[in-house]
Amino acid sequence: MKPIPVASTSRCGTVMLVGAGPGDPDLLTLKAVRAIRCATVLLVDDLVGEGVLRYARRSTRIVHVGKRGGCHSTPQAFIQQLMLREAQSGERVVRLKGGDPFVFGRGGEEAEYLRAHGVEVEVVNGITSGLAAATALQVPLTHREHAHGVILVTGHAKQGESGLHWPTLAAAAAQGLTLVIYMSVATAAQVQSGLLPSLSASTPVAVVQHASLPQQRHAVGVLGELVTLIAQHQLGSPAIILIGDVLAGLQQMAGATAQIHAA
Ligand code: SAH
């Protein structure tokens, strides 16, 4: 694709990077709804729930820019150039991203690119799916007695990178930090084997797929059985893996339910 020339600020429009939340349209912020209503062009990621789009005007051009939209090769560069081109031609561009734009959403890269080309950028928070996953199970991510903090990590490292330092994460989790792992169902075996030497196999885990949506599913178990749990319940992407003692109550409930069913 031909590079797009850098335009002067005065010729540029504004782009809003808006968090669409985990999928349930009721979890959109008012600010996000207002932005969607005002957009003339909406550039939509795959993980944005369809229900969210009902706030767009009929005249708004909706462009699906995820894999579903056919952007298989270098999608990020393509999307950035598209945002820039639309903004420069005077459109009110809203880039709708699943969850929060600044949590594994590449919002940082997009904002940098646009600003470098003289385009104003405004970012609107969304509820990140890690939070929604915990709330889907009605568990807190922090708790005065069980968890003093939270670590958000991705289980999917950039190609060529060695990935996370699992022993450090295991040590943090053992100290009482809840782990919230994005993009990790496919790499669950690495999560399990990476954490296990330093974290007890009986540490509670939960996997939540499609948090907040009608098709939401989840499984609760222990770290030593994470891979089996995912396979047994046939859980797939998009899902969040939660690890830590805040889930202990759930595990007991799941055990009790299993016993009732077995009786
Ligand atoms: N910016 C997004 C994350 C994008 S990375 C956010 O803040 O949520 C994509 C990953 O997010 C998926 O692989 C999955 O791990 C997670 N994810 C997104 N939507 C989800 C949902 N409704 N339920 C569970 N996980 C979800």
Coordinates of N, CA and C in Angstrom, one line a residue, residues 7-15 38-41 61 82-94 119:
A7 N -0.3 15.1 6.8 CA -1.0 16.3 6.6 C -0.8 17.3 7.7
S8 N -1.0 18.5 7.4 CA -0.9 19.5 8.5 C -2.1 19.4 9.4
T9 N -2.0 19.7 10.7 CA -3.0 19.5 11.7 C -4.3 20.2 11.3
S10 N -4.2 21.4 10.6 CA -5.5 22.1 10.3 C -6.4 21.3 9.3
R11 N -5.8 20.4 8.5 CA -6.6 19.7 7.5 C -7.2 18.4 8.2
C12 N -6.7 18.1 9.4 CA -7.1 16.8 9.9 C -8.4 16.8 10.8
G13 N -9.1 15.7 10.8 CA -10.2 15.6 11.7 C -9.7 15.0 13.0
T14 N -10.7 14.5 13.8 CA -10.3 13.9 15.0 C -10.7 12.4 15.0
V15 N -10.0 11.6 15.7 CA -10.3 10.2 15.8 C -10.5 9.9 17.2
C38 N -22.3 10.0 17.2 CA -21.7 11.2 16.4 C -20.9 10.8 15.2
A39 N -20.5 9.5 15.2 CA -19.5 9.1 14.2 C -20.1 9.1 12.8
T40 N -19.3 9.5 11.8 CA -19.8 9.3 10.4 C -19.1 8.0 9.9
V41 N -18.0 7.6 10.5 CA -17.4 6.4 10.1 C -17.0 5.6 11.3
R61 N -21.2 5.0 8.2 CA -20.5 3.9 7.4 C -19.8 3.0 8.4
L82 N -6.1 3.5 7.2 CA -7.5 3.8 7.0 C -8.1 4.9 7.9
M83 N -7.7 4.8 9.2 CA -8.2 5.8 10.2 C -7.7 7.2 9.8
L84 N -6.4 7.2 9.4 CA -5.8 8.5 9.0 C -6.5 9.1 7.8
R85 N -6.7 8.2 6.8 CA -7.3 8.7 5.5 C -8.7 9.3 5.8
E86 N -9.5 8.5 6.6 CA -10.8 9.0 6.8 C -10.8 10.3 7.6
A87 N -9.9 10.4 8.6 CA -9.9 11.6 9.4 C -9.5 12.8 8.5
Q88 N -8.5 12.5 7.7 CA -8.0 13.6 6.8 C -9.1 14.1 5.8
S89 N -10.0 13.2 5.5 CA -11.0 13.6 4.5 C -12.2 14.2 5.3
G90 N -12.0 14.5 6.6 CA -13.0 15.2 7.3 C -14.1 14.4 8.0
E91 N -14.0 13.1 8.0 CA -15.0 12.2 8.7 C -14.8 12.3 10.2
R92 N -15.9 12.0 10.9 CA -15.8 11.9 12.3 C -15.6 10.4 12.6
V93 N -14.3 10.0 12.8 CA -14.0 8.6 12.9 C -14.0 8.1 14.3
V94 N -14.7 7.0 14.5 CA -14.7 6.3 15.8 C -14.2 4.9 15.6
V119 N -3.0 14.2 13.7 CA -4.4 14.0 14.0 C -4.7 14.0 15.5

